Coordinates of C-alpha atoms in Angstrom, one line a residue:
M39 CA 163.0 81.1 69.7
L40 CA 162.5 78.1 71.9
I41 CA 159.4 78.8 74.0
G42 CA 158.7 82.3 72.9
P43 CA 160.2 85.8 72.5
V44 CA 159.8 86.6 76.2
F45 CA 162.0 83.7 77.2
A46 CA 164.4 84.2 74.3
R47 CA 164.9 87.8 75.4
E48 CA 165.7 86.8 79.0
V49 CA 168.2 84.1 77.8
T50 CA 169.9 86.7 75.6
I51 CA 170.0 89.5 78.2
A52 CA 170.8 87.5 81.3
P53 CA 174.5 86.7 80.4
R54 CA 175.1 90.5 80.1
R55 CA 174.2 91.2 83.7
D56 CA 176.9 91.1 86.3
W57 CA 174.5 89.9 89.0
T58 CA 173.8 86.7 87.0
Y59 CA 177.3 85.5 87.8
I60 CA 177.6 87.1 91.2
L61 CA 174.4 85.3 92.5
R62 CA 175.7 81.9 91.2
S63 CA 179.1 82.5 92.8
I64 CA 177.5 83.5 96.1
Y65 CA 175.2 80.5 96.2
V66 CA 178.1 78.1 95.5
G67 CA 180.2 79.9 98.0
V68 CA 177.5 79.6 100.7
L69 CA 177.3 75.8 100.0
I70 CA 181.0 75.4 100.2
L71 CA 181.1 77.5 103.4
L72 CA 178.5 75.2 105.0
I73 CA 180.6 72.2 104.0
V74 CA 183.8 73.7 105.3
T75 CA 182.0 74.7 108.6
A76 CA 180.7 71.2 109.1
W77 CA 184.1 69.7 108.3
L78 CA 185.9 72.0 110.8
V79 CA 183.3 71.2 113.4
I80 CA 183.6 67.4 113.0
S81 CA 187.4 67.3 112.6
G82 CA 187.8 69.4 115.8
T83 CA 185.5 67.1 117.8
Q84 CA 186.0 63.6 116.4
L85 CA 188.8 61.5 115.0
L86 CA 188.3 60.5 111.4
T87 CA 190.4 57.4 110.8
D88 CA 188.7 55.1 108.3
P89 CA 186.4 55.5 105.2
G90 CA 183.4 54.7 107.3
D91 CA 183.8 57.9 109.2
F92 CA 184.0 60.0 106.0
A93 CA 181.0 58.2 104.6
R94 CA 178.9 59.0 107.7
F95 CA 180.0 62.6 107.5
G96 CA 179.0 62.7 103.8
T97 CA 175.6 61.2 104.5
M98 CA 174.7 63.6 107.3
L99 CA 176.0 66.6 105.2
F100 CA 174.0 65.6 102.2
Q101 CA 170.8 65.0 104.1
F102 CA 171.3 68.5 105.7
L103 CA 172.0 70.4 102.4
A104 CA 169.2 68.8 100.4
P105 CA 166.3 70.1 102.5
V106 CA 167.9 73.6 102.9
Q107 CA 168.2 73.9 99.1
L108 CA 164.6 72.7 98.7
V109 CA 163.3 75.4 101.0
L110 CA 165.2 78.1 99.3
A111 CA 164.2 76.9 95.8
I112 CA 160.5 76.7 96.7
F113 CA 160.0 80.1 98.2
F114 CA 162.3 82.0 95.8
A115 CA 160.9 80.3 92.7
A116 CA 157.3 81.2 93.9
T117 CA 158.1 84.8 94.9
L118 CA 160.2 85.7 91.9
A119 CA 157.7 84.2 89.4
A120 CA 154.8 86.1 91.1
S121 CA 156.7 89.4 91.4
A122 CA 157.9 89.2 87.8
V123 CA 154.3 89.0 86.5
G124 CA 153.1 91.5 89.1
R125 CA 155.7 94.0 88.0
E126 CA 154.5 93.7 84.4
K127 CA 151.0 94.5 85.7
E128 CA 152.0 97.4 87.9
R129 CA 154.0 99.0 85.0
G130 CA 151.2 98.4 82.5
T131 CA 153.5 96.4 80.2
L132 CA 151.5 93.2 80.4
L133 CA 148.7 94.9 78.4
L134 CA 151.2 95.6 75.7
L135 CA 152.2 91.9 75.7
L136 CA 148.6 90.9 75.4
M137 CA 148.1 93.2 72.4
T138 CA 150.9 91.5 70.5
Q139 CA 150.6 88.4 68.3
M140 CA 152.2 86.2 70.9
T141 CA 150.1 83.1 71.8
N142 CA 148.9 82.5 75.3
R143 CA 151.3 79.6 75.6
E144 CA 154.3 81.7 74.6
L145 CA 153.3 84.4 77.0
V146 CA 152.7 82.2 80.0
L147 CA 155.5 79.7 79.6
G148 CA 158.0 82.3 78.4
K149 CA 157.4 84.6 81.4
L150 CA 157.5 81.6 83.8
L151 CA 160.8 80.2 82.6
A152 CA 162.3 83.7 82.3
S153 CA 161.5 84.4 85.9
L154 CA 162.9 81.0 87.0
L155 CA 166.1 81.2 84.9
N156 CA 168.4 82.3 87.7
I157 CA 166.9 79.8 90.1
L158 CA 167.4 77.0 87.5
M159 CA 171.0 78.0 87.0
M160 CA 171.7 78.1 90.7
L161 CA 170.3 74.5 90.9
A162 CA 172.6 73.6 88.0
V163 CA 175.7 75.0 89.7
S164 CA 175.0 73.0 92.9
I165 CA 175.5 69.7 91.0
P166 CA 179.3 69.8 91.2
V167 CA 179.0 70.5 95.0
F168 CA 176.8 67.5 95.6
M169 CA 179.1 65.4 93.4
A170 CA 182.0 66.4 95.6
I171 CA 180.1 65.3 98.6
A172 CA 179.6 61.9 96.9
M173 CA 183.4 61.4 96.8
L174 CA 183.4 61.2 100.6
G175 CA 181.2 58.1 100.4
G176 CA 177.9 57.3 101.9
V177 CA 176.0 59.1 99.1
S178 CA 175.2 57.5 95.7
Y179 CA 174.7 59.2 92.4
Y180 CA 171.1 57.9 92.4
Q181 CA 170.4 59.9 95.6
I182 CA 171.8 63.1 94.1
I183 CA 169.7 62.7 90.9
R184 CA 166.6 62.1 93.0
V185 CA 167.2 65.2 95.2
L186 CA 167.8 67.3 92.1
L187 CA 164.6 66.0 90.4
V188 CA 162.5 66.6 93.5
T189 CA 163.9 70.1 93.8
L190 CA 163.4 70.8 90.1
F191 CA 159.8 69.6 90.1
C192 CA 159.0 71.6 93.3
M193 CA 160.5 74.7 91.7
L194 CA 158.3 74.3 88.6
V195 CA 155.1 73.7 90.7
C196 CA 155.7 76.7 92.9
G197 CA 156.8 78.9 90.1
S198 CA 153.8 77.9 88.0
L199 CA 151.5 78.6 91.0
G200 CA 153.0 82.0 91.6
S201 CA 152.8 83.0 87.9
C202 CA 149.2 81.8 87.5
I203 CA 148.0 83.6 90.6
A204 CA 149.9 86.8 89.5
L205 CA 148.1 86.6 86.1
W206 CA 144.8 86.2 87.9
R207 CA 145.2 88.9 90.7
D208 CA 145.8 92.6 90.0
K209 CA 148.1 93.4 92.9
T210 CA 151.6 92.0 93.4
F211 CA 151.1 91.7 97.2
Q212 CA 148.0 89.5 96.7
A213 CA 149.9 87.3 94.3
I214 CA 152.9 86.7 96.4
A215 CA 151.1 86.3 99.7
T216 CA 148.5 84.0 98.2
T217 CA 151.2 81.9 96.6
I218 CA 153.2 81.6 99.9
L219 CA 150.0 80.7 101.8
L220 CA 149.0 78.0 99.3
I221 CA 152.5 76.4 99.4
V222 CA 152.5 76.4 103.2
L223 CA 149.0 74.9 103.4
W224 CA 150.0 72.3 100.8
I225 CA 153.1 71.2 102.8
G226 CA 151.3 71.5 106.1
F227 CA 148.2 69.5 105.1
W228 CA 150.2 66.5 103.8
E229 CA 152.6 66.5 106.7
S230 CA 149.7 66.8 109.2
L231 CA 147.9 64.0 107.5
A232 CA 150.9 61.8 107.5
Y233 CA 151.5 62.5 111.2
A234 CA 147.9 61.9 112.2
T235 CA 147.5 58.6 110.3
G236 CA 151.0 57.3 110.9
S237 CA 153.6 56.8 108.3
V238 CA 153.1 53.0 108.2
T239 CA 149.5 53.2 107.0
V240 CA 148.6 53.4 103.3
L241 CA 147.1 56.9 103.7
G242 CA 150.0 58.1 105.7
S243 CA 152.6 56.8 103.3
A244 CA 150.8 58.4 100.3
A245 CA 150.4 61.7 102.2
A246 CA 154.0 61.7 103.1
M247 CA 155.1 61.1 99.5
F248 CA 152.9 63.9 98.2
S249 CA 154.6 66.4 100.5
P250 CA 157.7 68.1 99.1
W251 CA 159.3 67.9 102.5
S252 CA 158.8 64.1 102.9
A253 CA 159.8 63.6 99.2
I254 CA 163.1 65.4 99.7
L255 CA 163.8 63.3 102.8
A256 CA 163.0 60.1 101.0
A257 CA 165.1 61.2 98.0
S258 CA 168.2 61.9 100.2
R259 CA 168.1 58.5 101.9
P260 CA 169.4 55.4 100.2
A261 CA 166.8 53.2 98.6
I262 CA 165.9 50.3 101.0
E263 CA 164.7 48.0 98.2
P264 CA 167.3 47.1 95.6
T265 CA 164.7 46.8 92.9
A266 CA 163.3 50.2 93.6
G267 CA 165.4 51.7 90.8
L268 CA 166.2 55.4 90.3
F269 CA 162.7 56.8 90.8
G270 CA 161.2 54.3 93.2
P271 CA 161.0 56.4 96.4
I272 CA 159.9 59.6 94.7
L273 CA 157.9 58.3 91.7
P274 CA 154.4 59.2 93.3
F275 CA 155.6 62.7 94.1
L276 CA 157.1 63.3 90.6
L277 CA 153.9 62.1 89.0
V278 CA 151.7 64.4 91.1
S279 CA 154.0 67.3 90.6
G280 CA 154.1 66.8 86.9
L281 CA 150.3 66.8 86.7
L282 CA 150.2 69.9 88.8
V283 CA 152.6 71.8 86.6
I284 CA 150.6 70.8 83.5
G285 CA 147.3 71.6 85.1
I286 CA 148.3 75.0 86.6
N287 CA 149.9 76.2 83.4
A288 CA 147.0 74.9 81.3
V289 CA 144.6 77.1 83.4
A290 CA 146.9 80.1 83.1
I291 CA 147.2 79.6 79.3
A292 CA 143.4 79.3 78.9
F293 CA 142.4 82.3 81.0
V294 CA 145.3 84.8 80.8
R295 CA 143.4 87.0 78.4
V296 CA 140.1 86.4 80.1
W297 CA 141.4 87.5 83.4
N298 CA 143.0 90.7 82.0
T299 CA 140.3 91.6 79.5
K300 CA 138.6 93.9 82.0
T301 CA 141.8 95.8 82.7
L302 CA 142.5 96.1 78.9
T303 CA 139.0 97.3 78.3
A304 CA 139.3 99.9 81.1
E305 CA 142.6 101.2 79.6
L306 CA 141.1 101.5 76.2
A307 CA 138.0 103.3 77.6
N308 CA 140.2 105.8 79.5
S309 CA 142.1 106.4 76.3
D310 CA 138.9 107.1 74.4
K311 CA 137.7 109.3 77.2
L312 CA 140.9 111.4 77.1
A313 CA 140.7 111.7 73.4
A314 CA 137.1 113.0 73.5
E315 CA 137.9 115.6 76.2
P316 CA 137.7 119.4 75.2
R317 CA 140.9 120.7 73.8
S318 CA 140.6 124.4 74.6
A319 CA 140.3 126.0 78.0
H320 CA 137.0 127.6 77.1
D321 CA 135.5 124.3 76.0
A322 CA 136.8 122.6 79.2
E323 CA 135.3 125.3 81.4
G324 CA 131.9 125.0 79.6
A325 CA 132.0 121.2 79.9
L326 CA 132.7 121.4 83.6
Q327 CA 129.8 123.9 84.2
G328 CA 127.4 121.8 82.2
K329 CA 128.4 118.6 84.1
A330 CA 128.0 120.4 87.5
A331 CA 124.6 121.7 86.5
H332 CA 123.2 118.3 85.5
S333 CA 124.9 116.0 87.9
P334 CA 123.9 115.6 91.6
A335 CA 126.3 116.7 94.3
K336 CA 128.6 113.9 95.5
R337 CA 130.2 113.4 98.9
V338 CA 133.9 114.3 98.8
R339 CA 136.3 112.2 100.7
H340 CA 138.9 114.4 102.5
A341 CA 142.4 113.0 103.1
W342 CA 143.8 113.0 106.6
N343 CA 146.8 115.1 107.7
N344 CA 149.0 112.2 106.5
P345 CA 147.7 111.4 103.0
I346 CA 150.0 108.4 102.7
I347 CA 148.4 106.4 105.6
W348 CA 144.9 107.6 104.4
R349 CA 145.6 106.1 101.0
E350 CA 146.9 102.9 102.6
I351 CA 143.8 102.5 104.8
M352 CA 140.9 104.1 103.2
T353 CA 141.5 103.0 99.6
H354 CA 141.9 99.6 98.0
A355 CA 145.6 100.1 97.4
Y356 CA 146.3 96.4 97.5
G357 CA 143.2 95.0 95.9
R358 CA 139.6 94.4 96.9
R359 CA 140.0 90.8 97.8
I360 CA 142.5 91.0 100.6
W361 CA 140.2 88.6 102.6
I362 CA 141.5 85.7 100.5
I363 CA 145.0 86.1 102.1
Q364 CA 143.4 86.5 105.6
F365 CA 141.3 83.4 105.1
G366 CA 144.3 81.4 104.0
F367 CA 146.3 82.5 107.0
L368 CA 143.3 81.6 109.2
A369 CA 143.3 78.1 107.8
F370 CA 147.0 77.7 108.6
F371 CA 146.4 79.2 112.0
A372 CA 143.7 76.5 112.6
M373 CA 146.2 73.8 111.6
C374 CA 148.7 75.1 114.2
F375 CA 146.1 75.9 116.9
W376 CA 144.6 72.4 117.0
P377 CA 147.7 70.5 118.2
L378 CA 148.4 73.3 120.7
H379 CA 144.8 73.0 122.0
T380 CA 145.1 69.3 122.3
L381 CA 148.4 69.7 124.1
V382 CA 147.3 72.3 126.7
T383 CA 144.1 70.5 127.5
E384 CA 145.7 67.1 128.3
N385 CA 146.9 68.4 131.8
V386 CA 150.4 67.2 131.3
I387 CA 153.7 69.0 131.7
I388 CA 154.4 71.0 128.5
T389 CA 158.0 71.6 127.4
A390 CA 159.2 74.5 125.3
A391 CA 160.1 72.2 122.5
Q392 CA 156.4 71.0 122.3
L393 CA 155.2 74.5 122.1
A394 CA 157.8 75.5 119.5
G395 CA 156.6 72.8 117.0
P396 CA 153.3 74.6 116.0
L397 CA 154.3 78.2 117.1
V398 CA 157.5 78.6 115.1
P399 CA 156.0 77.9 111.7
L400 CA 153.0 80.2 112.5
F401 CA 155.3 83.0 113.7
L402 CA 157.6 82.7 110.7
L403 CA 154.8 82.8 108.2
S404 CA 153.3 85.8 109.9
L405 CA 156.7 87.6 109.8
V406 CA 157.2 86.7 106.1
L407 CA 153.7 88.0 105.1
V408 CA 154.4 91.3 107.0
N409 CA 157.7 91.6 105.2
V410 CA 156.1 90.9 101.8
Q411 CA 153.4 93.5 102.4
A412 CA 156.0 96.1 103.4
I413 CA 158.2 95.4 100.4
T414 CA 155.3 95.5 97.9
S415 CA 153.9 98.7 99.5
Q416 CA 157.1 100.4 98.3
T417 CA 157.9 98.6 95.1
S418 CA 154.3 99.1 93.8
E419 CA 154.8 102.9 94.0
K420 CA 157.9 102.6 91.8
D421 CA 156.4 100.1 89.4
G422 CA 153.2 102.2 89.1
R423 CA 155.3 105.4 88.6
T424 CA 153.6 107.1 91.5
F425 CA 156.7 107.4 93.6
D426 CA 158.0 110.3 91.5
L427 CA 154.7 112.2 92.0
I428 CA 155.1 111.7 95.8
L429 CA 158.6 113.1 95.6
A430 CA 157.2 116.2 93.7
S431 CA 154.6 116.8 96.4
D432 CA 155.1 118.5 99.8
I433 CA 154.8 115.2 101.7
T434 CA 157.5 115.0 104.4
P435 CA 159.8 112.0 104.9
K436 CA 158.2 111.3 108.3
E437 CA 154.7 111.3 106.8
Y438 CA 155.8 108.9 104.0
V439 CA 157.8 106.4 106.1
F440 CA 155.3 106.2 109.1
G441 CA 152.4 106.3 106.6
K442 CA 153.8 103.2 104.9
L443 CA 154.5 101.4 108.2
G444 CA 151.0 102.2 109.5
G445 CA 149.4 100.9 106.2
V446 CA 151.4 97.7 106.5
F447 CA 150.2 96.9 110.0
Y448 CA 146.6 98.0 109.2
N449 CA 146.4 95.7 106.2
M450 CA 148.1 92.9 108.2
K451 CA 146.2 93.4 111.4
W452 CA 144.6 90.0 111.5
I453 CA 147.8 88.3 110.5
V454 CA 149.5 90.0 113.4
L455 CA 146.7 89.8 116.0
F456 CA 146.0 86.1 115.6
P457 CA 149.5 85.0 116.7
L458 CA 149.5 87.5 119.5
A459 CA 146.1 86.3 120.7
L460 CA 147.5 82.8 120.7
C461 CA 150.1 83.9 123.2
G462 CA 147.2 85.1 125.4
Y463 CA 145.5 81.7 124.9
L464 CA 148.6 79.9 126.2
L465 CA 148.6 82.2 129.2
W466 CA 145.0 81.5 129.9
Y467 CA 145.6 77.8 130.0
E468 CA 148.8 78.3 132.0
A469 CA 150.9 76.7 129.4
I470 CA 153.2 79.7 129.9
G471 CA 153.7 82.0 132.9
M472 CA 153.1 85.7 133.0
S473 CA 156.8 86.4 132.5
G474 CA 156.9 84.1 129.5
F475 CA 153.8 85.8 128.1
F476 CA 155.4 89.2 128.5
F477 CA 158.7 88.0 126.9
L478 CA 156.9 86.4 124.0
L479 CA 154.5 89.3 123.3
V480 CA 157.1 92.0 123.4
S481 CA 159.5 89.9 121.3
M482 CA 157.0 89.3 118.6
L483 CA 156.1 93.1 118.5
V484 CA 159.8 93.9 118.0
L485 CA 160.1 91.3 115.3
Y486 CA 157.0 92.6 113.5
A487 CA 158.5 96.1 113.5
F488 CA 161.8 94.8 112.2
S489 CA 160.1 92.8 109.4
A490 CA 158.0 95.8 108.3
M491 CA 161.0 98.2 108.4
V492 CA 163.2 95.8 106.4
G493 CA 160.7 95.7 103.6
V494 CA 160.2 99.4 103.5
Y495 CA 163.9 100.2 103.8
I496 CA 165.0 97.8 101.1
G497 CA 162.1 98.8 98.8
M498 CA 163.4 102.4 99.0
Q499 CA 166.9 101.2 98.0
Y500 CA 166.0 99.1 94.9
D501 CA 164.1 100.0 91.8
N502 CA 163.6 96.5 90.6
T503 CA 160.8 94.6 92.3
R504 CA 162.4 91.2 91.9
A505 CA 165.8 92.4 93.3
A506 CA 164.0 94.1 96.2
T507 CA 161.9 91.0 97.0
A508 CA 164.8 88.6 96.7
T509 CA 167.0 90.8 99.0
S510 CA 164.3 91.4 101.6
L511 CA 163.2 87.7 101.8
G512 CA 166.8 86.6 101.6
T513 CA 167.6 88.7 104.7
M514 CA 164.7 87.1 106.5
F515 CA 165.7 83.6 105.5
F516 CA 169.3 84.1 106.5
L517 CA 168.5 85.5 110.0
F518 CA 165.8 83.0 110.9
V519 CA 166.5 79.9 108.8
G520 CA 170.2 80.1 107.9
I521 CA 171.5 80.6 111.4
A522 CA 169.1 77.9 112.8
A523 CA 170.6 75.6 110.2
C524 CA 174.1 76.3 111.4
I525 CA 173.0 75.5 114.9
W526 CA 171.6 72.2 113.6
I527 CA 175.1 71.4 112.4
M528 CA 176.4 72.2 115.9
V529 CA 173.9 69.8 117.4
A530 CA 174.3 67.1 114.8
F531 CA 178.1 67.1 114.9
S532 CA 178.2 67.4 118.7
G533 CA 181.4 68.2 120.6
S534 CA 183.0 70.9 122.7
F535 CA 181.7 74.4 122.1
E536 CA 185.2 75.8 122.1
T537 CA 186.2 73.8 119.0
Q538 CA 183.0 74.7 117.2
L539 CA 183.2 78.4 117.9
V540 CA 185.9 79.3 115.4
P541 CA 184.2 77.9 112.2
F542 CA 180.9 79.4 113.3
A543 CA 182.5 82.8 114.0
A544 CA 183.8 82.7 110.4
F545 CA 180.3 81.9 109.2
M546 CA 178.9 84.8 111.2
V547 CA 181.4 87.2 109.7
G548 CA 180.5 86.1 106.2
G549 CA 176.8 86.5 107.0
G550 CA 177.5 90.0 108.4
I551 CA 179.2 91.0 105.2
G552 CA 176.3 89.7 103.1
L553 CA 173.8 91.5 105.4
Y554 CA 175.8 94.8 105.1
V555 CA 175.7 94.5 101.3
A556 CA 172.0 94.0 101.4
L557 CA 171.2 96.8 103.9
G558 CA 174.0 99.3 103.6
A559 CA 175.6 99.0 100.2
R560 CA 173.4 101.8 98.7
N561 CA 173.0 103.9 101.8
P562 CA 176.0 103.1 104.1
S563 CA 176.2 104.3 107.7
S564 CA 178.0 103.3 110.9
A565 CA 174.7 102.2 112.5
I566 CA 173.9 99.9 109.6
A567 CA 177.4 98.4 109.7
T568 CA 177.1 97.8 113.4
A569 CA 173.7 96.2 113.0
S570 CA 174.8 94.1 110.0
F571 CA 177.7 92.5 111.8
G572 CA 176.1 92.3 115.2
L573 CA 172.7 90.9 114.3
P574 CA 173.9 87.5 113.0
I575 CA 175.9 87.0 116.2
A576 CA 172.9 88.1 118.3
V577 CA 170.6 85.7 116.5
F578 CA 173.1 82.9 117.1
Y579 CA 173.3 83.8 120.8
I580 CA 169.5 84.0 121.0
I581 CA 168.9 80.5 119.5
T582 CA 171.6 78.9 121.7
S583 CA 170.2 80.6 124.8
L584 CA 166.8 79.4 123.8
L585 CA 168.0 75.8 123.6
L586 CA 169.6 76.2 127.0
G587 CA 166.4 77.5 128.5
K588 CA 167.7 81.0 129.4
Y589 CA 164.6 82.9 128.3
M590 CA 165.5 86.2 130.0
L591 CA 168.8 86.4 128.1
V592 CA 166.8 85.6 124.9
F593 CA 164.4 88.4 125.5
V594 CA 167.1 91.0 126.3
A595 CA 169.3 90.0 123.3
L596 CA 166.4 89.9 120.9
C597 CA 164.9 93.3 121.8
G598 CA 168.3 94.9 121.9
A599 CA 169.6 93.5 118.6
F600 CA 166.4 93.8 116.5
G601 CA 165.3 97.0 118.1
F602 CA 168.7 98.6 117.3
T603 CA 168.6 97.3 113.7
T604 CA 165.1 98.7 113.2
A605 CA 166.2 102.1 114.5
A606 CA 169.3 102.0 112.3
M607 CA 167.1 101.6 109.3
L608 CA 164.3 104.0 110.4
V609 CA 166.5 107.0 111.3
P610 CA 168.3 107.3 107.9
S611 CA 165.1 106.5 106.0
I612 CA 163.7 109.7 107.5
A613 CA 166.8 111.9 107.9
E614 CA 168.3 111.1 104.5
F615 CA 165.1 110.5 102.6
D616 CA 165.6 113.5 100.2
V617 CA 169.2 112.4 99.3
A618 CA 168.4 108.7 99.0
T619 CA 165.4 109.2 96.8
G620 CA 166.9 112.0 94.6
R621 CA 164.9 114.9 95.8
T622 CA 168.1 116.8 96.6
T623 CA 171.8 116.1 96.1
A624 CA 174.3 115.6 98.9
D625 CA 176.8 118.3 99.4

């Protein structure tokens, strides 16, 4: 059975799912759409007459697609691996797997590879696309092999990290958030070290090669030394990544039953306690009276008027060690704050591009963590089988939705407040004006509300944790990374805006269709349709206006587009809550 029964079952079941083939087709279609978009842009702005022009186009296109694929592979491998194990814990089925005769190796490696199967297949179907790019010239097969190896090893490292942390921690949110933070700190540390020491120094070169981002850039470039061979530019990274994969999985294999022994013991103790309880009503009443007579009175905690937000705030709904996530985010905040502090204290003219360097990664990470908290706050209810109990209670839709949103922002308060406080710091040192501070502050609040609402809304639509997590994070990546990548194509293949508008309009329409499938396929409405097709165009307009320095237009477009989309998800979540969740049936 290859690695074990868990992986064998996934290999057997996966070909029977329609989404297995749909996801692969969508991924290949997106790659081809990016290639066609870039071709339409360059053919409309430049005259391609000789093989050298095609080779330059192929080189730029390959060096653009390779990092994009790496970013997608890293984060989806980590989140899907962590959510797969977290779902087993939330549903209580991991305890059943631990009670079988499976070895630790079969359990850990089988679950890891089963969760990464779809990502591995998507990497495999991208090979013909890269081979087609090589036919244009400017890209060797050695470069393609190096890029695929770097991406594969990064997927295994991040997937192993997510699986190991999920086996260690009890809550899905803690596992996913901790994994994302460690990956960001890993890349940020090595990139910062390479930048600080210089790429020409020995330490800088080593630091750059140990970073996935620097490794993929080195892999996508032609080898300078003819004797370097196939693995020359990426050999240090492959060695380090291989050791990390072996070490992380070795720790998970050694401690998987140790970490979960306490949970298993508690489950068995509860079962014994239930078995020893009185069976008749008379015995039960006598037992309760005897317990009340011999036990001291205890303080009773009363729930608030909204029991959902009371549970989110006053209980440990997402684990007792949430401080680990806050500490990790604080470490990344310090990494972004230090260059900003150095910049604003030098008494020089600061440009928007200089501020964007540290601010954009910090803001994006904060938005992603808020989104992960929102999606897991909903999927944990379904995995733990408590959502049906909520539906059977008298809790109103407004109490449930606003309770979940309030819990998300309370648990993420430091992750939200630190970036907002950084805006005030920039205002204090006059790096930005009062109008810029107002635009930035309000825009971030609107984006935080959007990120939280997307997570809660998609979590209500999907029963599968992995599908909900992939859809929610995919929406975030498309809006903030995908469209920015398209604008990079516009800048790289520069030309007249009129000739570039047609291919990008086609890309925006395709993105709108995908966004509507993610948000409105299960609960369609005219507002969701308008938001799905309008939001990509609005984000495109926001980024281009930002590059042109028209900050007032950026502020108006951002608040209008994301505010309308948030309302389009919030209103049906409350008004049609009973129908969407199955409480009542539609007429």
